[in-house]
Short mmCIF file of C-alpha atoms in Angstrom, two decimals:
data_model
loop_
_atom_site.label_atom_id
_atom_site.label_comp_id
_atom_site.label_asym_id
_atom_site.label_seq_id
_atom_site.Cartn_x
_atom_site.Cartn_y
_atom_site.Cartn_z
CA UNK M 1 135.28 196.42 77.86
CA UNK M 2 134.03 193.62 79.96
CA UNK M 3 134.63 189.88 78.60
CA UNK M 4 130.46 189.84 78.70
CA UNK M 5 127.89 192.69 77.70
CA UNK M 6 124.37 193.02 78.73
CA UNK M 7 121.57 192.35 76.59
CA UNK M 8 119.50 195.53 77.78
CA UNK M 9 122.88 197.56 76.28
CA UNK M 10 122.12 200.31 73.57
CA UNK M 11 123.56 202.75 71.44
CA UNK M 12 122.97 205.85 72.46
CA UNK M 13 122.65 209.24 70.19
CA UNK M 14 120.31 212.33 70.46
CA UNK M 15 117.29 211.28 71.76
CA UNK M 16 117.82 208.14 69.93
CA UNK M 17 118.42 204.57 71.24
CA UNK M 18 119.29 201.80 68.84
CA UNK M 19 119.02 198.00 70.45
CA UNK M 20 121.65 195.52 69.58
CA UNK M 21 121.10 192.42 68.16
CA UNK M 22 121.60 189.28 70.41
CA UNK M 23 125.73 189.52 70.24
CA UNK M 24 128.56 186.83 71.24
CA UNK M 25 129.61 187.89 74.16
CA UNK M 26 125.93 188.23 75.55
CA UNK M 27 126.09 184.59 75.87
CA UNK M 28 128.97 182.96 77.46
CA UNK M 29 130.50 179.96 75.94
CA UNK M 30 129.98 177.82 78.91
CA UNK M 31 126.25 178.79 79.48
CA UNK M 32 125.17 178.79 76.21
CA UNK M 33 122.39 175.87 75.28
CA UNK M 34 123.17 173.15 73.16
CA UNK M 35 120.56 172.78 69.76
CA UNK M 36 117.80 171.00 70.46
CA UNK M 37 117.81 171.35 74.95
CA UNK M 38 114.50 171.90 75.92
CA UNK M 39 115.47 172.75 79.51
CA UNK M 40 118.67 174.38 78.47
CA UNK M 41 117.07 176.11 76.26
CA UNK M 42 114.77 178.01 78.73
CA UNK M 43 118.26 179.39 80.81
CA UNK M 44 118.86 182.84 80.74
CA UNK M 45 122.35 182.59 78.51
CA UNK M 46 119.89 181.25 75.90
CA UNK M 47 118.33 183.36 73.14
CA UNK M 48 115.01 183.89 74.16
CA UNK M 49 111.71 182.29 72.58
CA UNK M 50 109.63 184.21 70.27
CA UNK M 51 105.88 184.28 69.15
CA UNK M 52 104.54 185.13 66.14
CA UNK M 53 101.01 185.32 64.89
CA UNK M 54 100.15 186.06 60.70
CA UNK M 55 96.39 186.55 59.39
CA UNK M 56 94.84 186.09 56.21
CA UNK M 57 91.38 186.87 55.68
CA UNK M 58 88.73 185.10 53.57
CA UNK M 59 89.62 181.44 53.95
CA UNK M 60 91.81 179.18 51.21
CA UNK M 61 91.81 177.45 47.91
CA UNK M 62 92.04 174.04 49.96
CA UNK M 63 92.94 171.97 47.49
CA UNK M 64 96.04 173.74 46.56
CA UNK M 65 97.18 174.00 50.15
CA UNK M 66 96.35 170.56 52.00
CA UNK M 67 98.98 167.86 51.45
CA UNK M 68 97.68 163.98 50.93
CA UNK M 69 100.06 162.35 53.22
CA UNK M 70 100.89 163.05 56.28
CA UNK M 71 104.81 162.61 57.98
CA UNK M 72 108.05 164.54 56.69
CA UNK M 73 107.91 162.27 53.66
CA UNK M 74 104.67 164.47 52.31
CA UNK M 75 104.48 166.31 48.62
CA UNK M 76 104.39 169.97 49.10
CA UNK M 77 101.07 171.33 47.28
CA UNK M 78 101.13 173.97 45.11
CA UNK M 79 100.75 176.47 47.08
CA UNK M 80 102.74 175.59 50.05
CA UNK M 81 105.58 175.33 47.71
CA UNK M 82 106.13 178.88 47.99
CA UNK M 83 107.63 177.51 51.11
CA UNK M 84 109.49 174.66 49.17
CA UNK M 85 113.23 176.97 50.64
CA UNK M 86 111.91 176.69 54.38
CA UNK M 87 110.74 172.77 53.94
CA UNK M 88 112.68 171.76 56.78
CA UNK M 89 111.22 175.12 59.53
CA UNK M 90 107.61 174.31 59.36
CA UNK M 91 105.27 172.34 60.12
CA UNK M 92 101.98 172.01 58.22
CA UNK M 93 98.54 171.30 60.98
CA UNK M 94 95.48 169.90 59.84
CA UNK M 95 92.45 168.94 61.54
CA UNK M 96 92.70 172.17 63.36
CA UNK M 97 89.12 174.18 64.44
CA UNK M 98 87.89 177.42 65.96
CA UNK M 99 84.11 176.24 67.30
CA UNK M 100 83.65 180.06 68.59
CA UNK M 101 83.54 181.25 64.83
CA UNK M 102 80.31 179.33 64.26
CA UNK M 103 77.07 181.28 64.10
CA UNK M 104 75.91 179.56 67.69
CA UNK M 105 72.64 181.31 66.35
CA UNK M 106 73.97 184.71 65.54
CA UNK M 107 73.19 184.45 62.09
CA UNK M 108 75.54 185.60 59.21
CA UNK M 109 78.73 187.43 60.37
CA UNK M 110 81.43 184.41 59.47
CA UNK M 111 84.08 186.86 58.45
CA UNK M 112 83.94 188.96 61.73
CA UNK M 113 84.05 186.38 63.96
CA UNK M 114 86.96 184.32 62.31
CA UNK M 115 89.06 187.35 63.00
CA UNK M 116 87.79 188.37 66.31
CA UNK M 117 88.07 184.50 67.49
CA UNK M 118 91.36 183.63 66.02
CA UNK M 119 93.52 184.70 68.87
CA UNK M 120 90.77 184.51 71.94
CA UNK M 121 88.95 181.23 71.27
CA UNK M 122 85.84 183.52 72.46
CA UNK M 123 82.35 184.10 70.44
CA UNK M 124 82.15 187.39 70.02
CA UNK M 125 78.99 189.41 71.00
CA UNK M 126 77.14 190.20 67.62
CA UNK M 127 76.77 194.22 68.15
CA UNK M 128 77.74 196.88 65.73
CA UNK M 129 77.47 199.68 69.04
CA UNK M 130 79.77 200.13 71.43
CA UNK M 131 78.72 196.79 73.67
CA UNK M 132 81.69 194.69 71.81
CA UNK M 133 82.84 191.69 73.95
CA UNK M 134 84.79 189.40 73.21
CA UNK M 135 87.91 187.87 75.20
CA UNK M 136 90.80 188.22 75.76
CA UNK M 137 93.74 186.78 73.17
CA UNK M 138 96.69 184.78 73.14
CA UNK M 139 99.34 187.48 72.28
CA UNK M 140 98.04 189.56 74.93
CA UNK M 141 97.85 186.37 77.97
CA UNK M 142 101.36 186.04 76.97
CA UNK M 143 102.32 189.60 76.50
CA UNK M 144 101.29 190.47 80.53
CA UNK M 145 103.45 187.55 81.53
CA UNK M 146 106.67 188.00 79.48
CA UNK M 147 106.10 191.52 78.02
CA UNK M 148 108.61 193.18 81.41
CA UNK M 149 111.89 191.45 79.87
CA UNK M 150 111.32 193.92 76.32
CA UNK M 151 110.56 197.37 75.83
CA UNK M 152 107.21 196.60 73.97
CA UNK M 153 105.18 193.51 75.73
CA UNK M 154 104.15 192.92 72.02
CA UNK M 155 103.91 194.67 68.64
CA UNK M 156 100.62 195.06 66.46
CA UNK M 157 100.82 195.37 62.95
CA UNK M 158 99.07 194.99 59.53
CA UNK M 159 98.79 195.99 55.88
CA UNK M 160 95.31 198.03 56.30
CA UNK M 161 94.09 200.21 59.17
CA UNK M 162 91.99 199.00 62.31
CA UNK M 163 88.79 200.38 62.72
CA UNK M 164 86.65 200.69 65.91
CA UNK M 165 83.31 201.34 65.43
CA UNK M 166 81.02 200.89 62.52
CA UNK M 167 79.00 197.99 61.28
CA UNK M 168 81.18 195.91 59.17
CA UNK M 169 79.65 192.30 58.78
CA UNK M 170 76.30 191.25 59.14
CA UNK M 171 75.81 193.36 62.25
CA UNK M 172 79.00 192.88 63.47
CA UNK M 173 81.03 195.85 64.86
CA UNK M 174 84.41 196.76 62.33
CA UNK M 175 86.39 196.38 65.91
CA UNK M 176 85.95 192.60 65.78
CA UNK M 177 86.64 192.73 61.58
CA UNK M 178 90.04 194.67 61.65
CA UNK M 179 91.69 193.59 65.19
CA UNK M 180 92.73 190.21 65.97
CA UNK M 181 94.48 191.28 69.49
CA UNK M 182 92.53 191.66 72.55
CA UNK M 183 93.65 193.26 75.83
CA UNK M 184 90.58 192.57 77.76
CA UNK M 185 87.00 192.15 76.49
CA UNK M 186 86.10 195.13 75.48
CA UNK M 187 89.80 196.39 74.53
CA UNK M 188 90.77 195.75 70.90
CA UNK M 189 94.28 196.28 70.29
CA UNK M 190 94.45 198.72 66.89
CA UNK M 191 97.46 197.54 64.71
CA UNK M 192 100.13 199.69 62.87
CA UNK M 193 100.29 199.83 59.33
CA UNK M 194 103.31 202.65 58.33
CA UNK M 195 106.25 200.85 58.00
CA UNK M 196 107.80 204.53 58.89
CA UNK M 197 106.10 205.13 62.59
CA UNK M 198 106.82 201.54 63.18
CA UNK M 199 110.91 202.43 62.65
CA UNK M 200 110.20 205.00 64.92
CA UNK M 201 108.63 203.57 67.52
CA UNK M 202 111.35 200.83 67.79
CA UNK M 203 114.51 203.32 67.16
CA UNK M 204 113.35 207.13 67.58
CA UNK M 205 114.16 208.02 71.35
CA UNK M 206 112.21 209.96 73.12
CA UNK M 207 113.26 212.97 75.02
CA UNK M 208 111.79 213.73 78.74
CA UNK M 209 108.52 215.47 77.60
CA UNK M 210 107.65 212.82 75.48
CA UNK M 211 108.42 214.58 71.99
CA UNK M 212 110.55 213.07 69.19
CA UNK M 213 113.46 215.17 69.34
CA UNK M 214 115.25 212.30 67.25
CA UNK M 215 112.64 212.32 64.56
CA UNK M 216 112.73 215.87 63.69
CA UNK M 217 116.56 216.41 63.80
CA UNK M 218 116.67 213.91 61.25
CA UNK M 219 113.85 215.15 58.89
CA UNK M 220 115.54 218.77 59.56
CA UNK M 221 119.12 217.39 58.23
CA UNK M 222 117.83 214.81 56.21
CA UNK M 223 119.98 212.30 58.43
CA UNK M 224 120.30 208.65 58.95
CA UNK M 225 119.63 207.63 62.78
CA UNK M 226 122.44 205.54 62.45
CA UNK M 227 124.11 209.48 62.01
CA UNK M 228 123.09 209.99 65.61
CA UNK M 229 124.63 206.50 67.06
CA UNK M 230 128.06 206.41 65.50
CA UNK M 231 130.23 207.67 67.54
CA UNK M 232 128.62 204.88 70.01
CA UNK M 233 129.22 202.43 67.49
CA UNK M 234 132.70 202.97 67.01
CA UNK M 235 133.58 202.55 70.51
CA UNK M 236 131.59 199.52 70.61
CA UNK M 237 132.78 197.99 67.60
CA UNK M 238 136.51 198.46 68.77
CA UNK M 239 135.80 196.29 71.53
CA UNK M 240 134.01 193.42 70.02
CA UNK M 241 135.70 190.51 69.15
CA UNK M 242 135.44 189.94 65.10
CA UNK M 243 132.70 187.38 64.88
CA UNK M 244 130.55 190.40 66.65
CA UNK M 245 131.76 192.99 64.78
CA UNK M 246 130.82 191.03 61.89
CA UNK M 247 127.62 190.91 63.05
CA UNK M 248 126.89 194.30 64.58
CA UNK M 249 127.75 195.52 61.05
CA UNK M 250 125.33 193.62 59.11
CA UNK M 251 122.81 194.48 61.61
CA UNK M 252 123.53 198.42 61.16
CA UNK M 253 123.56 197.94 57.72
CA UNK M 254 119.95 196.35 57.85
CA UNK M 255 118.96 199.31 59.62
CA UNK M 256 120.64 201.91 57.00
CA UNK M 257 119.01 199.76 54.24
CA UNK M 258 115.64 199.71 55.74
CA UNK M 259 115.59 203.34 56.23
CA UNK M 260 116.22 204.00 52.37
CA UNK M 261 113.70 201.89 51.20
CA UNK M 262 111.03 203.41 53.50
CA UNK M 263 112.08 207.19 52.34
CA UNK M 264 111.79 205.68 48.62
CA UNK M 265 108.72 204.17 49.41
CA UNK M 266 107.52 207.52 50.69
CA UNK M 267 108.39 209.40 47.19
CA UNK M 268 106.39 209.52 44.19
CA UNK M 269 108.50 209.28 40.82
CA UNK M 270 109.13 212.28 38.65
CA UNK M 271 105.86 212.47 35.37
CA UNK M 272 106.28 212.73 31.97
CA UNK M 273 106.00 216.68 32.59
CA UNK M 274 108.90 216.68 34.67
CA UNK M 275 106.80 217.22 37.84
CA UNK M 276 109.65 216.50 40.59
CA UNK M 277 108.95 213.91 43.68
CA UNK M 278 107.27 214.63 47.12
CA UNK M 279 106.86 212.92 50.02
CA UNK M 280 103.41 210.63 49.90
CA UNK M 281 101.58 211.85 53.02
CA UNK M 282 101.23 208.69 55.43
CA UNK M 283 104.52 206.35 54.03
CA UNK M 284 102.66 203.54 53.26
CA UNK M 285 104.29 202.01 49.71
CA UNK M 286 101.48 202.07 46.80
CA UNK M 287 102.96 198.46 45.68
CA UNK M 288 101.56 195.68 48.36
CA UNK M 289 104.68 193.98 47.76
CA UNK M 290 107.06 196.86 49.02
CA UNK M 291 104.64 197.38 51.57
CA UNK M 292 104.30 194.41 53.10
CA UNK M 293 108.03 193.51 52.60
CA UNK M 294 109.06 196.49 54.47
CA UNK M 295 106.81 195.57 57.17
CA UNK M 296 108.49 192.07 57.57
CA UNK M 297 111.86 193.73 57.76
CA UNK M 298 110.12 195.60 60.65
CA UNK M 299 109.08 192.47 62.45
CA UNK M 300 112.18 190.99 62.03
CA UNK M 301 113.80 193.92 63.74
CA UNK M 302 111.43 193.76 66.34
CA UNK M 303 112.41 190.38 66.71
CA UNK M 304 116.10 190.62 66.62
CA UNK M 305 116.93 193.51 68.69
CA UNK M 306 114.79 191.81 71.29
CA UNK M 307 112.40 194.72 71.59
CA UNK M 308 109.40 192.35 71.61
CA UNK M 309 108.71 188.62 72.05
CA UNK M 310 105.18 188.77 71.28
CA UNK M 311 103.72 189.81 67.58
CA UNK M 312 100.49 189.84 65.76
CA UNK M 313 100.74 190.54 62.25
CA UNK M 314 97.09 190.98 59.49
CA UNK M 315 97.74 190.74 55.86
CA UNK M 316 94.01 192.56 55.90
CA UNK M 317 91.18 193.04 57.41
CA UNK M 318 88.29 190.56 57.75
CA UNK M 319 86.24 190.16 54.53
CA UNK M 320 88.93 192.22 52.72
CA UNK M 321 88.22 192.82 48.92
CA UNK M 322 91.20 194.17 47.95
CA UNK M 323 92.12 193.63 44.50
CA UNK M 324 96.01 192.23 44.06
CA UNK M 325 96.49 193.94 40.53
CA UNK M 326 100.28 193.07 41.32
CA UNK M 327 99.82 189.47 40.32
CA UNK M 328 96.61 190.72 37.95
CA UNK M 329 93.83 189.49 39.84
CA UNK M 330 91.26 192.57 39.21
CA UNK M 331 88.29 191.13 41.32
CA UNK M 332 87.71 191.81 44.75
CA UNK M 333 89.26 189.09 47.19
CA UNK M 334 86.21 188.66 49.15
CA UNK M 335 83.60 188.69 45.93
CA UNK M 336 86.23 185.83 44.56
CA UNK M 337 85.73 183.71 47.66
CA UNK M 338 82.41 182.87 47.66
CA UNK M 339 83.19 181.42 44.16
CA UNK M 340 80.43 178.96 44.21
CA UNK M 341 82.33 176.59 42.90
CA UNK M 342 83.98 178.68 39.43
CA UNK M 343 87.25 177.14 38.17
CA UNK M 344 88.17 180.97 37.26
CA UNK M 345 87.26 182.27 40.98
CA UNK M 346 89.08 179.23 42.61
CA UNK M 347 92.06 179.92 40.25
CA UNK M 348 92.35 183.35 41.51
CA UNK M 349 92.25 182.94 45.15
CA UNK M 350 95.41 180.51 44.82
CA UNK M 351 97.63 183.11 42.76
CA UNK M 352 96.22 185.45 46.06
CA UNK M 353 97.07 183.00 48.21
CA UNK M 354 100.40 182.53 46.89
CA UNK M 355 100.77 186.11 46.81
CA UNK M 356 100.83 186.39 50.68
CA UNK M 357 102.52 183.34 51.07
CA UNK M 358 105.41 184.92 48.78
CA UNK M 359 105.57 187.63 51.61
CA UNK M 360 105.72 185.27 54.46
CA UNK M 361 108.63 183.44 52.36
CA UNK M 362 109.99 186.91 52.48
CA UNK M 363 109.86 186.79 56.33
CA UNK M 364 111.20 183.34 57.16
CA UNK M 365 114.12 184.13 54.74
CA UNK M 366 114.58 187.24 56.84
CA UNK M 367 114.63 185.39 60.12
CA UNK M 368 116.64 182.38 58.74
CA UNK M 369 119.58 184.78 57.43
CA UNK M 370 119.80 186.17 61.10
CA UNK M 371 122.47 184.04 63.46
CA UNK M 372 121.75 183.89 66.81
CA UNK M 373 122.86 181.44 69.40
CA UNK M 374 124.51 178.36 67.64
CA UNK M 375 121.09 178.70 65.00
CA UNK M 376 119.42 181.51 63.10
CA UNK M 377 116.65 183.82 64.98
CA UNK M 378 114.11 181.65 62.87
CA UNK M 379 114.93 179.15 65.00
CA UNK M 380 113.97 180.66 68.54
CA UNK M 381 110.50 181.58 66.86
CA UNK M 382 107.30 179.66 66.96
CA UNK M 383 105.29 181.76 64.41
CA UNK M 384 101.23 180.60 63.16
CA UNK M 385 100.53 181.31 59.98
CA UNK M 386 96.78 181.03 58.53
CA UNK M 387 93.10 181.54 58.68
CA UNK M 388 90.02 181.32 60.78
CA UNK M 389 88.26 180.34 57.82
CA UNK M 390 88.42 177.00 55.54
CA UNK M 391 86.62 177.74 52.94
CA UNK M 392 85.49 180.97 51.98
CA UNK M 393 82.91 180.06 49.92
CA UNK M 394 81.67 177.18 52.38
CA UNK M 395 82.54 179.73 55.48
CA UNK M 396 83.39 176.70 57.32
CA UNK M 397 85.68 177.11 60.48
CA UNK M 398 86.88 173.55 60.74
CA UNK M 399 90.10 171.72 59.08
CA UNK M 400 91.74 175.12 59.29
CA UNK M 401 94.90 175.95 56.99
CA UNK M 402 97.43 176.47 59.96
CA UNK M 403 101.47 176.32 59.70
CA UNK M 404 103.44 176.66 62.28
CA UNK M 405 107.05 177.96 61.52
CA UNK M 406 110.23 177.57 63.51
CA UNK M 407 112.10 175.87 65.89
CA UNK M 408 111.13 176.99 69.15
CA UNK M 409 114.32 177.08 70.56
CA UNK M 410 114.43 173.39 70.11
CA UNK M 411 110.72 172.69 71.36
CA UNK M 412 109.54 171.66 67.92
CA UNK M 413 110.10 168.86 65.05
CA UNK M 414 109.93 170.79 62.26
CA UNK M 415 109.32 169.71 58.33
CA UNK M 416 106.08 167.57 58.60
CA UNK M 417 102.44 167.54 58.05
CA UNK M 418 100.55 166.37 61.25
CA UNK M 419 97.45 165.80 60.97
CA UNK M 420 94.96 165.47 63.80
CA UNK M 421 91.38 164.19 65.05
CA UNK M 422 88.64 166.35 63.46
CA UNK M 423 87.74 169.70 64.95
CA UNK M 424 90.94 169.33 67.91
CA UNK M 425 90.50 172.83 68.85
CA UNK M 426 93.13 175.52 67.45
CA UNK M 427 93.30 176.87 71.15
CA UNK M 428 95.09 173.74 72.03
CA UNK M 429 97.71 174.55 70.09
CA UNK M 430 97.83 178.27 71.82
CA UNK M 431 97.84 176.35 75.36
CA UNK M 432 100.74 174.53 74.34
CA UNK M 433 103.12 177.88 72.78
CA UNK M 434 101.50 179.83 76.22
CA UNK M 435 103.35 177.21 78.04
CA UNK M 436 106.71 177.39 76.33
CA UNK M 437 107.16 180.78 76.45
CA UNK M 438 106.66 180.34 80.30
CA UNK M 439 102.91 181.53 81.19
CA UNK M 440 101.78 179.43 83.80
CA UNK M 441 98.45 178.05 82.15
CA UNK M 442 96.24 174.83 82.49
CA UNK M 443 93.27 176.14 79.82
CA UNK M 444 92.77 178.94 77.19
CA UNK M 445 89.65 179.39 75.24
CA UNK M 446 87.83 176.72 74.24
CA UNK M 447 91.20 174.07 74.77
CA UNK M 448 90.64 170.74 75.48
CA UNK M 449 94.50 170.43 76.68
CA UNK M 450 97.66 171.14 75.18
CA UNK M 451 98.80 169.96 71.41
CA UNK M 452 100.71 167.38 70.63
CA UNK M 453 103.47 168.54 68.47
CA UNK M 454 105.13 164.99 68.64
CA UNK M 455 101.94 163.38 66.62
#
């Protein structure tokens, strides 16, 4: 076994391929970047830089979310201090806008075009045909520049299903309401929301005709994947030193774990009558919790076993009016957002808020437990978190809620509240992450020039 081991290396089974997590002795000692190296940090010893881009529709309880001072000496609001654990690997943004989510005489459609202008900084075309344009996003810009070095240029996901055609919001197609990724103009990229073909896609093989051989040995013996790469592990495993082994362990134990909770997920419990379990037809968890918690264990092992740098993640659709019953909010989240006002209404959208805070939480917990480098995998992430909506009863696209979570490899001064100069475009701060994950760019959307992260 060589005293180094590519990063591209694999465990192997039948028709199965399991990545590795970013191990010791893929980064030599003497190569390896020192915390907080912004030039070192870019060398190829270095774990590499991820991006990270969470959604949540219908706008915020403001009040609850916006701090009064600004600095790392702020009070955490109420709701933020969900995040009270991860203080120290975020940063909270104010001041923040997204101009191309304005009307700009389109009329009503405030919902649609938050979503579709989050990531592209573009006004979408108001059309509910098939003569959508919009432009193209952030995720994707990056994902053509970076997306050779994994085996996914970038990873899609949500908690509801993308829709491409249909009139969803004041004339506005449903491809601008349910996609916030953008290949081209006219390309919407649809997200995943099965927790199960998401596994799949980042540890079923394939064989040479393009079927899942992997997949349906497993559902034929009922067998682990892990069962398929163990023999591969072994050999592996005798040859790592013990920090490594340590660590390729817990990682295959993530894995194992993962894989139970998504076949519980996927079973209905036993009725009073005695009527046995069966497998729920499309593996999506009825709880929103276990749902959306399995899907954060997929992005984080997306994240760790480098099989993607680039990830766009939507708690729900544009205008969603899902009802969180969970947390016993039994009004639609969209009919509680244009609360006019109502104590009661406002109320509710903060426990909702919370609610997918909590989940995030969930996430940067994930990511922080992870070691990689002389850090944690949180800390080679630059991940936005928020809305492209204020307001939701206001509909106002200024003084955004944004965070902006992790280290960036050493790029960023986490654990403040920055606030900036009214309506400073969001797409400055897009410019600025473009440019640290190495896309050679000068202007996206409607920037104005790159953030200043050092305000």
């Amino acid at each position: 076994m060589p005293k180094t081991l590519s990063r591209r290396t694999v465990l192997r089974g039948l028709g199965t391929t399991v990545a590795l997590p970013l191990l010791h002795v893929m980064q030599p000692q003497r190569l390896l970047a020192s915390p907080g190296s912004l030039g070192s940090a870019a060398s190829a010893s270095a774990p590499p830089l991820r991006m990270g881009f969470f959604y949540v529709p219908n706008g915020m309880h403001m009040p609850d979310w916006t701090p009064k001072k600004i600095g790392s000496s702020y009070q955490i609001t109420e709701t933020l201090s969900r995040l009270e654990a991860h203080r120290d690997s975020f940063n909270v943004l104010t001041g923040l806008a997204l101009d191309s989510a304005h009307a700009h005489g389109d009329g009503g459609g405030d919902h649609a075009r938050s979503v579709a202008a989050f990531l592209t900084g573009a006004h979408p075309r108001k059309t509910n045909g098939a003569d959508i344009k919009n432009g193209v996003s952030v995720d994707q810009v990056t994902a053509k520049a970076v997306g050779d070095a994994t085996r996914f240029a970038s990873l899609e996901l949500g908690l509801e299903a993308s829709s491409q055609a249909g009139n969803c919001d004041s004339g506005y197609s449903c491809a601008y309401a349910s996609n916030m990724s953008w290949r081209g103009p006219t390309n919407p990229v649809a997200k995943e929301n099965d927790p199960r073909e998401v596994f799949d896609r980042l540890f079923a093989g394939r064989t040479k005709d393009g079927t899942r051989k992997a997949k349906t040995e497993r559902e034929k013996h009922r067998k682990s994947i892990l069962d398929f790469v163990q023999e591969d592990a072994k050999r592996l495993h005798a040859h790592l030193p013990a920090l490594d082994r340590r660590k390729l362990d817990e990682y295959l134990y993530s894995i194992r774990d993962v894989e139970k909770r998504i076949i519980g997920a996927e079973k209905l419990g036993t009725n009073e009558e005695g009527v046995p379990d069966y497998p729920r037809p499309l593996g999506v968890p009825r709880e929103l919790s276990k749902h959306s918690e399995l899907m954060m264990d997929m992005v984080a092992l997306a994240y760790q076993t480098d099989s993607t740098r680039v990830l766009s993640f939507m708690f729900a659709n544009a205008g969603s009016n899902r009802t969180y019953k969970e947390i016993d909010v039994n009004e639609g989240h969209h009919e509680l957002s244009h609360h006019g006002k109502s104590r009661h209404k406002q109320a509710e959208i903060a426990k909702i808020n919370r609610f997918h805070l909590d989940r995030f939480e969930y996430l940067l917990s994930r990511l922080k437990q992870i070691p990689e480098g002389e850090g944690t995998l949180l800390d080679h992430c630059m991940i936005v978190y928020g809305s492209g909506i204020s307001d939701g009863d206001r509909h106002n696209h200024n003084d955004l809620p944004i965070l902006l979570a992790g280290g960036g490899g050493g790029r960023i001064q986490t654990g403040r509240h920055i606030r900036y100069p009214k309506n400073t475009p969001l797409c400055n701060l897009y410019l600025w992450m473009m440019q640290q994950m190495g896309v050679d760019a000068s202007q996206f959307g409607d920037s104005t020039g790159k953030l200043n992260l050092d305000a």
